[in-house]
mmCIF file of C-alpha atoms and ligand atoms in Angstrom:
data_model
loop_
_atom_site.group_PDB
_atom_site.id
_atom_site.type_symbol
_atom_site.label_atom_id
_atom_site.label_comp_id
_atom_site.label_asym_id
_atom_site.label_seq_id
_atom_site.Cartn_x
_atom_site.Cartn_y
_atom_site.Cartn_z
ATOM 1 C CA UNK A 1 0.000 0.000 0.000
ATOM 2 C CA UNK A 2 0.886 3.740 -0.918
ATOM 3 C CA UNK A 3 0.438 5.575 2.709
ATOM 4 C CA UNK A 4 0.316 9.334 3.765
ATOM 5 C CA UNK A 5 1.716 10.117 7.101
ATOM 6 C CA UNK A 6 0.906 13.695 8.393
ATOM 7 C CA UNK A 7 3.102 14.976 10.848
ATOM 8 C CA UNK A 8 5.366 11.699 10.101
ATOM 9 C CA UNK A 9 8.395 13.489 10.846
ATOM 10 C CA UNK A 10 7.118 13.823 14.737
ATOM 11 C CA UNK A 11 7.929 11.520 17.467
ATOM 12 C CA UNK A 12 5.139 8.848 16.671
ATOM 13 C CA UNK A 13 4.819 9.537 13.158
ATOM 14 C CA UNK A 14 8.443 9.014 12.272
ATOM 15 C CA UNK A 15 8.088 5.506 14.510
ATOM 16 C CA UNK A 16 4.708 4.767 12.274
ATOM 17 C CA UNK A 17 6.766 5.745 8.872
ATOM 18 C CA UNK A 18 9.566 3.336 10.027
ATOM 19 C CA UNK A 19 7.361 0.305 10.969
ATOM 20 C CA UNK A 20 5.244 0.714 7.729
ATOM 21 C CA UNK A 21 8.518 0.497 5.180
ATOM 22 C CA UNK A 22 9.555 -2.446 7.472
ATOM 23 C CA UNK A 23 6.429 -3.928 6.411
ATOM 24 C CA UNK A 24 7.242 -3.310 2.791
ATOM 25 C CA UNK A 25 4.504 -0.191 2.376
ATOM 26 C CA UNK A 26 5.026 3.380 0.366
ATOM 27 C CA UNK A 27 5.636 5.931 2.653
ATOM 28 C CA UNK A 28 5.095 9.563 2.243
ATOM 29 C CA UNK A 29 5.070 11.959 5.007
ATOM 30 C CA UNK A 30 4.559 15.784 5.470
ATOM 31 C CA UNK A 31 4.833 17.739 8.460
ATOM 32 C CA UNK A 32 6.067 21.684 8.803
ATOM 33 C CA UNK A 33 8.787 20.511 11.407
ATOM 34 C CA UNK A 34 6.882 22.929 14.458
ATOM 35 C CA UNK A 35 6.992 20.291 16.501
ATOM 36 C CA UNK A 36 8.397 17.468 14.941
ATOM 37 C CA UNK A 37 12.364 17.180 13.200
ATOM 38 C CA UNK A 38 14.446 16.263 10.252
ATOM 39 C CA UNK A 39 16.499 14.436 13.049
ATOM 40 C CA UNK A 40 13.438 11.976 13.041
ATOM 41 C CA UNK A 41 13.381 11.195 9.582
ATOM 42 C CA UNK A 42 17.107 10.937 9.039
ATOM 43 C CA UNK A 43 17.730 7.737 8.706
ATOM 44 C CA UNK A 44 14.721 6.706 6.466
ATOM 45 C CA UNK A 45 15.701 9.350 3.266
ATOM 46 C CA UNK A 46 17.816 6.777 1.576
ATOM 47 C CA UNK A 47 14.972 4.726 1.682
ATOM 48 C CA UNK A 48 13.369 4.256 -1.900
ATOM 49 C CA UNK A 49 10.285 3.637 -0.694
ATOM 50 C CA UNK A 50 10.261 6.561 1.777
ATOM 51 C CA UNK A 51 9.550 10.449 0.147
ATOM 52 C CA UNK A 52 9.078 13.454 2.434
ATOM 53 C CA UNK A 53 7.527 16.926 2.230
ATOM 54 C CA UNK A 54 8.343 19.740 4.373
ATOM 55 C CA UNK A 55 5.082 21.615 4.216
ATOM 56 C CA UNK A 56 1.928 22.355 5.837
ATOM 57 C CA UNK A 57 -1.291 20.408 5.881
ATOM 58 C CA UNK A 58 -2.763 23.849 5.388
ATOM 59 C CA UNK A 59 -1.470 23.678 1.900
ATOM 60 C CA UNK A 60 -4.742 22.811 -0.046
ATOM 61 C CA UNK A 61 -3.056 21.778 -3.636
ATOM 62 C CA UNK A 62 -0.301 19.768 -2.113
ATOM 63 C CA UNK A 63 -2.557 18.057 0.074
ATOM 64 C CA UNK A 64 -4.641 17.040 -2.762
ATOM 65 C CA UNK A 65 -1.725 15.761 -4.581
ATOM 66 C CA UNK A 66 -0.289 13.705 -1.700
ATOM 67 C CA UNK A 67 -4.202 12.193 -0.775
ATOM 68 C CA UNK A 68 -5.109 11.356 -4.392
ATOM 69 C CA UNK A 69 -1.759 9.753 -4.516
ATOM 70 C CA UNK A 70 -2.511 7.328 -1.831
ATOM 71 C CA UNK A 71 -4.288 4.390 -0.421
ATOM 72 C CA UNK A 72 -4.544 5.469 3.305
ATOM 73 C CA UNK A 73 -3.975 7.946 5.397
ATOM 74 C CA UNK A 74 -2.453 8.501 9.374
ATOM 75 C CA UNK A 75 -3.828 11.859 10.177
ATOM 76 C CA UNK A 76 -1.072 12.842 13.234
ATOM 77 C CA UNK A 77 -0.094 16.708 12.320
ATOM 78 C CA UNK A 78 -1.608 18.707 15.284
ATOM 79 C CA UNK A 79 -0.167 21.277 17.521
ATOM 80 C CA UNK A 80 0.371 18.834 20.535
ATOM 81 C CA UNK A 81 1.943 19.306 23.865
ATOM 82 C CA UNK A 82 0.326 21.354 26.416
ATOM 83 C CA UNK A 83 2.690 24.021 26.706
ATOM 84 C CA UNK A 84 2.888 24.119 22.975
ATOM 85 C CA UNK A 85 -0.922 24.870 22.945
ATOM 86 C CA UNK A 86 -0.929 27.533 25.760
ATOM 87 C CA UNK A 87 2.112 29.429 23.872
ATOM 88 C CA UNK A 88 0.258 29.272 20.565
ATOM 89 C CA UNK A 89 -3.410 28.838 21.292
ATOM 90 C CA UNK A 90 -3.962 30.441 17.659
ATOM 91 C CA UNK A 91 -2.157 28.541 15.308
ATOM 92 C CA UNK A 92 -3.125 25.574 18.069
ATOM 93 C CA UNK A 93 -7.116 25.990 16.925
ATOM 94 C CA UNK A 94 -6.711 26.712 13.439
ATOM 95 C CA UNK A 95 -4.009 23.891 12.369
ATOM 96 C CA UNK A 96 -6.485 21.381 14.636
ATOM 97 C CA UNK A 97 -9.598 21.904 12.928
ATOM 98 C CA UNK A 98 -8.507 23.259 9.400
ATOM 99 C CA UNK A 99 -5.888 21.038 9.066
ATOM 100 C CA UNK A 100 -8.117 17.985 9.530
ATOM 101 C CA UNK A 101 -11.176 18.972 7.468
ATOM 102 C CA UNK A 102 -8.936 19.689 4.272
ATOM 103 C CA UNK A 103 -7.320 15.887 4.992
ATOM 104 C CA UNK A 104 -10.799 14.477 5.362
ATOM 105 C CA UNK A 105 -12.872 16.579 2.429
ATOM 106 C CA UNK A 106 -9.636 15.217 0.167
ATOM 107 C CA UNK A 107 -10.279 11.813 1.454
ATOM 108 C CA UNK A 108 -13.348 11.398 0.769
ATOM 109 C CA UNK A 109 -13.573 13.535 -2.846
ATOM 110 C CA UNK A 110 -10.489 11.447 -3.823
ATOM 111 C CA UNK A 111 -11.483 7.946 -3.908
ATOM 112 C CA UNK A 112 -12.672 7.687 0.273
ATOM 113 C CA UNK A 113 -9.648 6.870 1.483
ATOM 114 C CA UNK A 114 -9.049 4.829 4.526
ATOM 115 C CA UNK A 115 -8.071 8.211 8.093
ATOM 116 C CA UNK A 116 -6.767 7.379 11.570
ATOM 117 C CA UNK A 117 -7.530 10.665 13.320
ATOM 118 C CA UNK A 118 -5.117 10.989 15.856
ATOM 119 C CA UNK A 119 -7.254 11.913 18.854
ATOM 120 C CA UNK A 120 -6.153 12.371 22.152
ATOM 121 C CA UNK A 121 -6.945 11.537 26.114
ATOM 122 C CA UNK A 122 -7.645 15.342 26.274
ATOM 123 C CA UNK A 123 -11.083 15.148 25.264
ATOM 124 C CA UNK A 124 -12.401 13.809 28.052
ATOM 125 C CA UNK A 125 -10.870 17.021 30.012
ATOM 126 C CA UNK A 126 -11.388 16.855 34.101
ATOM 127 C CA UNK A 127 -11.888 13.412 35.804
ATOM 128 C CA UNK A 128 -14.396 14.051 38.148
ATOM 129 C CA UNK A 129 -14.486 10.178 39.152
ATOM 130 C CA UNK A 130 -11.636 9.889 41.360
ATOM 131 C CA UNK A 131 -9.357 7.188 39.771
ATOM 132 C CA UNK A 132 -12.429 5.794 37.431
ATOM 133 C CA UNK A 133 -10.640 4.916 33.566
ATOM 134 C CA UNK A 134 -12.185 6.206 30.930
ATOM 135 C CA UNK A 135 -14.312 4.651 28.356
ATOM 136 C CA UNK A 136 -15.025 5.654 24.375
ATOM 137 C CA UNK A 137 -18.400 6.464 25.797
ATOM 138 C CA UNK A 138 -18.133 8.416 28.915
ATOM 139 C CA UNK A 139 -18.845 12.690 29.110
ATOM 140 C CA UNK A 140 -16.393 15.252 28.761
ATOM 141 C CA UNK A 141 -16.566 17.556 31.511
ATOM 142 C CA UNK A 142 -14.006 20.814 30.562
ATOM 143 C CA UNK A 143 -13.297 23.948 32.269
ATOM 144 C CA UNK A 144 -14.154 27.390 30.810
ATOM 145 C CA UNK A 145 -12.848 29.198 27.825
ATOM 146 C CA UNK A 146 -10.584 31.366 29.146
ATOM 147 C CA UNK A 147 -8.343 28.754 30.167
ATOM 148 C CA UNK A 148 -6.212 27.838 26.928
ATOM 149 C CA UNK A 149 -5.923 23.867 28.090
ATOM 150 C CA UNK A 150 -9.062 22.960 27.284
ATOM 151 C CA UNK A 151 -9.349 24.755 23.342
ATOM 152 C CA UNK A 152 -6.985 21.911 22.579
ATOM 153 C CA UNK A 153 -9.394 19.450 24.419
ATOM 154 C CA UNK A 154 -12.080 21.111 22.282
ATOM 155 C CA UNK A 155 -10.477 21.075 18.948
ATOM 156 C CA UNK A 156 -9.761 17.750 19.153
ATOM 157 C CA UNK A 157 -12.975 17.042 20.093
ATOM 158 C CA UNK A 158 -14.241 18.723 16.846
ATOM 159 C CA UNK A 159 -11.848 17.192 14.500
ATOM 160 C CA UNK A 160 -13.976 13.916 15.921
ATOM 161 C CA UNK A 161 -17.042 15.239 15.408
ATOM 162 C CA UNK A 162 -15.809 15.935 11.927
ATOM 163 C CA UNK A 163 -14.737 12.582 11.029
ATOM 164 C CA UNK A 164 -17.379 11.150 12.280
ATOM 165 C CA UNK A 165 -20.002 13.418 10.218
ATOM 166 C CA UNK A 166 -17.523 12.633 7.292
ATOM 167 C CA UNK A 167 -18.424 9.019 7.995
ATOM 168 C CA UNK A 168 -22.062 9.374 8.169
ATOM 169 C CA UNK A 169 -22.480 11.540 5.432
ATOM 170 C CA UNK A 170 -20.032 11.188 3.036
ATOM 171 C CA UNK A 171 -19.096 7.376 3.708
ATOM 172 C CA UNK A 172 -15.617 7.776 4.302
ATOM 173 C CA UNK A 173 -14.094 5.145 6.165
ATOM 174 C CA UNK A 174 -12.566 6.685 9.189
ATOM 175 C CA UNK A 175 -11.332 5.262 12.537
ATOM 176 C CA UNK A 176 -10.468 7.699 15.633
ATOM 177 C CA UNK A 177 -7.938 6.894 17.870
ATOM 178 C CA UNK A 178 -7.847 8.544 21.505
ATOM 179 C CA UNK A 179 -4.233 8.076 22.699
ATOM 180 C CA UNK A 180 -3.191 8.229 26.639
ATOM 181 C CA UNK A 181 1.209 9.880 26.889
ATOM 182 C CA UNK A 182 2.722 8.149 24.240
ATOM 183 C CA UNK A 183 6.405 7.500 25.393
ATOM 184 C CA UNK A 184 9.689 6.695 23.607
ATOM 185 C CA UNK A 185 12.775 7.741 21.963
ATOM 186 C CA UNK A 186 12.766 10.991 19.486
ATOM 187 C CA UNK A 187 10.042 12.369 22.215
ATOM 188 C CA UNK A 188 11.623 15.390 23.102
ATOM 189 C CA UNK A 189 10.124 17.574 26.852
ATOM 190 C CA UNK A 190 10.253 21.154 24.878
ATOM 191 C CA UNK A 191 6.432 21.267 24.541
ATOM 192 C CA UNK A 192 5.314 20.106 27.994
ATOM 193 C CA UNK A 193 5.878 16.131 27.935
ATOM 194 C CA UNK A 194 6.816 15.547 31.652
ATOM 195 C CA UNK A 195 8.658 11.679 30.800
ATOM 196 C CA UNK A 196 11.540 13.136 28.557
ATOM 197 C CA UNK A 197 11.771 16.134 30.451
ATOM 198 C CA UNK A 198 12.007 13.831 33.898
ATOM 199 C CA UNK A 199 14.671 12.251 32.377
ATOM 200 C CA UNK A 200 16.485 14.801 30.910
ATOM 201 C CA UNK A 201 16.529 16.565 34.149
ATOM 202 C CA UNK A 202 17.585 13.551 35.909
ATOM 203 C CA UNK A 203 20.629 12.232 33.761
ATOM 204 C CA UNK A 204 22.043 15.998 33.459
ATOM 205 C CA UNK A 205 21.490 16.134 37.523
ATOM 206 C CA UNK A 206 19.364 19.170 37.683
ATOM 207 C CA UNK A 207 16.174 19.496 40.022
ATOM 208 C CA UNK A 208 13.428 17.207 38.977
ATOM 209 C CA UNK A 209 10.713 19.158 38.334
ATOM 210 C CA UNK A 210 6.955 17.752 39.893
ATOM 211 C CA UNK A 211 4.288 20.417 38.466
ATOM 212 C CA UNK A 212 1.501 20.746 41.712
ATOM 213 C CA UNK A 213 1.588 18.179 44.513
ATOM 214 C CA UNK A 214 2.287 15.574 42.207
ATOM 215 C CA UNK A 215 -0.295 12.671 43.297
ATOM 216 C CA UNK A 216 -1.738 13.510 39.742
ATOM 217 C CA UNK A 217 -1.676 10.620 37.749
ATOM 218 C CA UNK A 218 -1.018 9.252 33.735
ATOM 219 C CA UNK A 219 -0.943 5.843 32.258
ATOM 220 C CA UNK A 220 2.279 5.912 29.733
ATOM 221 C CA UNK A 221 2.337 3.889 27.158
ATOM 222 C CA UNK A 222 5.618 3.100 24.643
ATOM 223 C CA UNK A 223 6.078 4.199 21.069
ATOM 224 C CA UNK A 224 6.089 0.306 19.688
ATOM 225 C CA UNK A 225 2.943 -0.841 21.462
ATOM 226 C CA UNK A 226 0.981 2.322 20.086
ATOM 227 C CA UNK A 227 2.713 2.196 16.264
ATOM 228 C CA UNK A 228 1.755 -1.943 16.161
ATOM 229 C CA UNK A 229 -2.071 -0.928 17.242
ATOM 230 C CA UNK A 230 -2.458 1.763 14.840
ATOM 231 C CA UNK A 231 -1.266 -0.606 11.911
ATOM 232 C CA UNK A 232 -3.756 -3.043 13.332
ATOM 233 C CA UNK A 233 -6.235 -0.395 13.344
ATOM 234 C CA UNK A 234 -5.502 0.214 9.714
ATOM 235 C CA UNK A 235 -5.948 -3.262 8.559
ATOM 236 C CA UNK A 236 -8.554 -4.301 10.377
ATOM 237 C CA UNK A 237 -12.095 -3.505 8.250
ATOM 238 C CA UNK A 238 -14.343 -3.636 11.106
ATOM 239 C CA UNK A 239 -12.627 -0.440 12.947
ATOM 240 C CA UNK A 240 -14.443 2.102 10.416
ATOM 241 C CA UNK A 241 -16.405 4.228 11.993
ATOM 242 C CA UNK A 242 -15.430 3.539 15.440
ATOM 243 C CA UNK A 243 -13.828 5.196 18.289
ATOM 244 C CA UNK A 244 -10.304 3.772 20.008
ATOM 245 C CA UNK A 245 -9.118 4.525 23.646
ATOM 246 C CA UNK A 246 -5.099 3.655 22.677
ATOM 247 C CA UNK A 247 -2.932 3.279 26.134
ATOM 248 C CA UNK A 248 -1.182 1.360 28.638
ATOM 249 C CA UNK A 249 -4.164 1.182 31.939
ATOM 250 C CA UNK A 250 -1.335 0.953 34.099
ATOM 251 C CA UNK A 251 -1.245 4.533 36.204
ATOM 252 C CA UNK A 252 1.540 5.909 38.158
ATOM 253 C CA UNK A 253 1.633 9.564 40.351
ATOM 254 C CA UNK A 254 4.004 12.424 39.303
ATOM 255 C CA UNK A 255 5.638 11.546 42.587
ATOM 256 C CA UNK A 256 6.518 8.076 41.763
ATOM 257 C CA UNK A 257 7.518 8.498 38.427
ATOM 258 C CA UNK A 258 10.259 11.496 39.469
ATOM 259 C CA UNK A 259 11.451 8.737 42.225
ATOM 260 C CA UNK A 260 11.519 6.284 39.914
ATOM 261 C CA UNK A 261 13.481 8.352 37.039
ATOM 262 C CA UNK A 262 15.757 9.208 39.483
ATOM 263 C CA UNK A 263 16.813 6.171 40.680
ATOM 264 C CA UNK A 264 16.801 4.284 37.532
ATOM 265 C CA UNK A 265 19.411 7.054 35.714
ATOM 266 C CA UNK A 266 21.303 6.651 39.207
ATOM 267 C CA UNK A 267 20.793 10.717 39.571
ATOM 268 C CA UNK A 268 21.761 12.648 42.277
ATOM 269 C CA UNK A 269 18.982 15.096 41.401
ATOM 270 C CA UNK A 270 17.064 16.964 44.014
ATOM 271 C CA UNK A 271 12.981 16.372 43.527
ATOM 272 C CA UNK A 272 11.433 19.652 43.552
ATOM 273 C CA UNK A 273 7.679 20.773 43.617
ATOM 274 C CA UNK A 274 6.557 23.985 41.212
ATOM 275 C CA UNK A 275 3.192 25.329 41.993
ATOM 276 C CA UNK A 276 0.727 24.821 38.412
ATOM 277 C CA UNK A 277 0.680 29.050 37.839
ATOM 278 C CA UNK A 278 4.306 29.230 37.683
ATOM 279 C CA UNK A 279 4.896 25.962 35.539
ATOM 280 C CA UNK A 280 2.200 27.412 32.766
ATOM 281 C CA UNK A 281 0.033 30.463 33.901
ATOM 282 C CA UNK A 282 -2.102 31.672 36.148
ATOM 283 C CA UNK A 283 -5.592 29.823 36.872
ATOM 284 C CA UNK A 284 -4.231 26.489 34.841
ATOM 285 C CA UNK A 285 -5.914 23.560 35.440
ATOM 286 C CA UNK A 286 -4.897 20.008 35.279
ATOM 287 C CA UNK A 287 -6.207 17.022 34.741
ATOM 288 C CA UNK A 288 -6.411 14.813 37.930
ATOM 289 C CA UNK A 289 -6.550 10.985 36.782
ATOM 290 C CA UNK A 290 -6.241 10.042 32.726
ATOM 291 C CA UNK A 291 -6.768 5.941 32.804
ATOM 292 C CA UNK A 292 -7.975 4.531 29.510
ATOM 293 C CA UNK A 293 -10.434 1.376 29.286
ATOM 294 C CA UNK A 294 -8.839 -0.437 26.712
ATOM 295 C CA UNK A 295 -11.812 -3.432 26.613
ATOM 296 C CA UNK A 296 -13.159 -2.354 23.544
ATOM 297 C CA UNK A 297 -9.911 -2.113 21.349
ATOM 298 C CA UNK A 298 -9.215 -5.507 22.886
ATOM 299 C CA UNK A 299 -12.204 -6.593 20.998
ATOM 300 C CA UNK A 300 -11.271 -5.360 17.362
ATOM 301 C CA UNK A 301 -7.738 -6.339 17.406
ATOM 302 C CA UNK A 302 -5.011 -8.180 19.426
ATOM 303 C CA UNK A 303 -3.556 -5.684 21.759
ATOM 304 C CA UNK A 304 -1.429 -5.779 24.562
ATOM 305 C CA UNK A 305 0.911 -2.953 26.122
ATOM 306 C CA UNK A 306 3.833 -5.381 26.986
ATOM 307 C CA UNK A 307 6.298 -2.344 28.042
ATOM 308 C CA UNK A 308 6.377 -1.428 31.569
ATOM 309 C CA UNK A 309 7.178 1.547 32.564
ATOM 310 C CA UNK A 310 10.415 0.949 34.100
ATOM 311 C CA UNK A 311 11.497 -0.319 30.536
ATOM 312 C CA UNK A 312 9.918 3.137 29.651
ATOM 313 C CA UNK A 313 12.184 5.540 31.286
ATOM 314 C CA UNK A 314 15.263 2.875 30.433
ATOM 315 C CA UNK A 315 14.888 3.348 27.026
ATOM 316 C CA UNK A 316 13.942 7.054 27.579
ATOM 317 C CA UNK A 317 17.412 7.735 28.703
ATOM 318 C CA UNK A 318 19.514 5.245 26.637
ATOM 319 C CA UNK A 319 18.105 7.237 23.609
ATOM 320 C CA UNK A 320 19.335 10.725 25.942
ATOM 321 C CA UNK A 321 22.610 9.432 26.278
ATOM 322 C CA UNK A 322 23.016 8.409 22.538
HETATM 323 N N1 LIG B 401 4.378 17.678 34.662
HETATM 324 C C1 LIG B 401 5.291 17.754 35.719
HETATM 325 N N2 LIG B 401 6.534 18.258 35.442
HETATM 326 C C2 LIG B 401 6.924 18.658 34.199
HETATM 327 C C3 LIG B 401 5.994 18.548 33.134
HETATM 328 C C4 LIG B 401 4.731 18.056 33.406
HETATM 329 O O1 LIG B 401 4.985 17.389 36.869
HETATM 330 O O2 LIG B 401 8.084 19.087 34.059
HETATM 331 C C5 LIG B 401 3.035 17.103 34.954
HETATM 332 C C6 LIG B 401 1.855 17.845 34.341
HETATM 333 O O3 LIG B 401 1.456 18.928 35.158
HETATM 334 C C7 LIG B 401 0.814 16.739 34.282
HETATM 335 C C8 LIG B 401 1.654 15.492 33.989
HETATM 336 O O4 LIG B 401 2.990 15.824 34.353
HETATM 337 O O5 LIG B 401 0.173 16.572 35.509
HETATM 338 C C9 LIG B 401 1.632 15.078 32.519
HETATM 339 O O6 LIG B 401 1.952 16.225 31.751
HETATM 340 P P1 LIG B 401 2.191 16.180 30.189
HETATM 341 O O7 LIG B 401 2.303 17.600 29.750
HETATM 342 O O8 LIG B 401 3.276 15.253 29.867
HETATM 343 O O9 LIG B 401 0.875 15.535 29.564
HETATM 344 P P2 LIG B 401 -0.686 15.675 29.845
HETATM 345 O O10 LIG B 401 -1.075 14.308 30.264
HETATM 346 O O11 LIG B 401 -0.947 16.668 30.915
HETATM 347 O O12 LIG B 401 -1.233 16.071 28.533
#
């Protein structure tokens, strides 16, 4: 198969790019490096099958060239990263949602070709449940407008709404995925992701830095087990139309993971707490608990998060030291 990566020269789409040519595919990808990096792609350019385009999604005419050239596409270009989204809520709202309607209209006007959306944990905002996971099914419940977090939650949310009307309407076969901290290698802590910053901090010995009181907790889950799912996702017919929690159910506290970071690089780091307003801004709001259900992907396709989270931060900082 011919397949279009967007944002394939970011941390999971240049995994996804590299998995796919091991599995004999075409791969194109595009991104606009803001977030993502040549560094990525590097070592895939000699690769015949491989052909990448620094551009934007945003670019109606190449767009249309690279859809109607393929068979599928991974929809992954987004402004990510919550930092990234409270520094640039602009470009944030308008790459989100016009990015992903020009990918899907082109789908679907050129030969309904098979979109992952890349969706995210986000839109289900605030846990009000205590430690409760979430399922595909359960409420959003978001904070107000003025705080910039939750426009990502909300574009997201829209570029859902979008695919799924897309579906509905127009037939196009679509599959969202909702992922929960993807981890790995090539993830770099410059937009807000607290794993590679943990471990950045920790093997250069500077303070460790716990946003809050740190009993907040994520479920992270590692690069391979969420590139192999998405693939599965892809092949699988009876995904279309659906809706994918994509993550690892196993949670851990801020507070843990900076212990455990720290002792597994051997730092001599010093654990420090930073209140929320001076981490981001004032009157940000965090999420308490993000657990994913994973039952129902379990029930379209074989899929088990086999990398712990020890192995996590290992890797991590083996990639670091490289
Ligand atoms: N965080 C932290 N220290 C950092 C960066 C983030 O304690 O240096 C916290 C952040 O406040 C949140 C959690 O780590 O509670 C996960 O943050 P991240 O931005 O990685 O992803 P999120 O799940 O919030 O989208």
């Amino acid at each position: 198969m011919k397949i279009l990566i967007t944002g394939g020269a970011g941390f999971i789409g240049s995994h996804l790019a590299e998995a796919l040519l091991e599995k004999s595919h075409k791969v194109n990808i595009i991104d606009n490096l803001s977030t993502g990096s040549m560094d990525n792609i590097e070592h895939l350019k000699n690769n015949k099958r491989f052909s990448y385009y620094i551009d934007t999604i945003m670019d109606v005419k190449l767009m249309k060239k690279l859809i109607k050239d393929c068979d599928a596409v991974f929809h992954l270009a987004a402004a990510v990263g919550v930092k990234y989204i409270i520094d640039n809520p602009l470009e944030s709202i308008k790459t989100n949602i016009g990015g992903t309607e020009i990918v899907l209209e082109n789908a679907s006007r050129l030969g309904k070709k098979k979109v992952i959306l890349a969706s995210t944990s986000e839109v289900y905002g605030k846990n009000m449940d205590g430690l409760k996971s979430f399922k595909e099914t359960d409420d959003r419940v978001l904070g107000t407008t003025t705080i910039p977090r939750w426009s990502y939650s909300c574009t997201k949310a829209l570029d859902e709404f979008l695919a799924l009307a897309y579906y509905r309407e127009k037939k196009l076969p679509i599959v969202v995925v909702r992922l929960f901290n993807t981890c790995g290698p090539r993830q770099t802590g410059r937009y807000g992701m607290v794993l590679p910053r943990f471990v950045k901090q920790a093997l250069s010995n500077r303070p460790i830095t716990v946003y809050g009181d740190g009993s907040q907790t994520r479920c992270f889950t590692y690069i391979s087990d969420v590139v192999g799912a998405l693939d599965s996702l892809m092949d699988c017919e009876k995904t279309v139309g659906e809706i994918f929690n994509l993550g690892n159910p196993q949670p851990i506290s801020m507070n843990e993971l900076a212990k455990k970071v720290k002792r597994l690089t051997g730092s001599i780091s010093k654990i420090i707490h930073i209140p929320y307003e001076e981490a981001y801004e004032k009157g940000f709001e965090d999420m308490k608990h993000r657990q994913p259900d994973i039952s129902k992907i379990k029930r379209f396709i074989k899929f088990n998060p086999s990398v712990s989270i020890d192995e996590i931060i290992k890797r991590t900082a083996e990639y670091f030291e490289r």
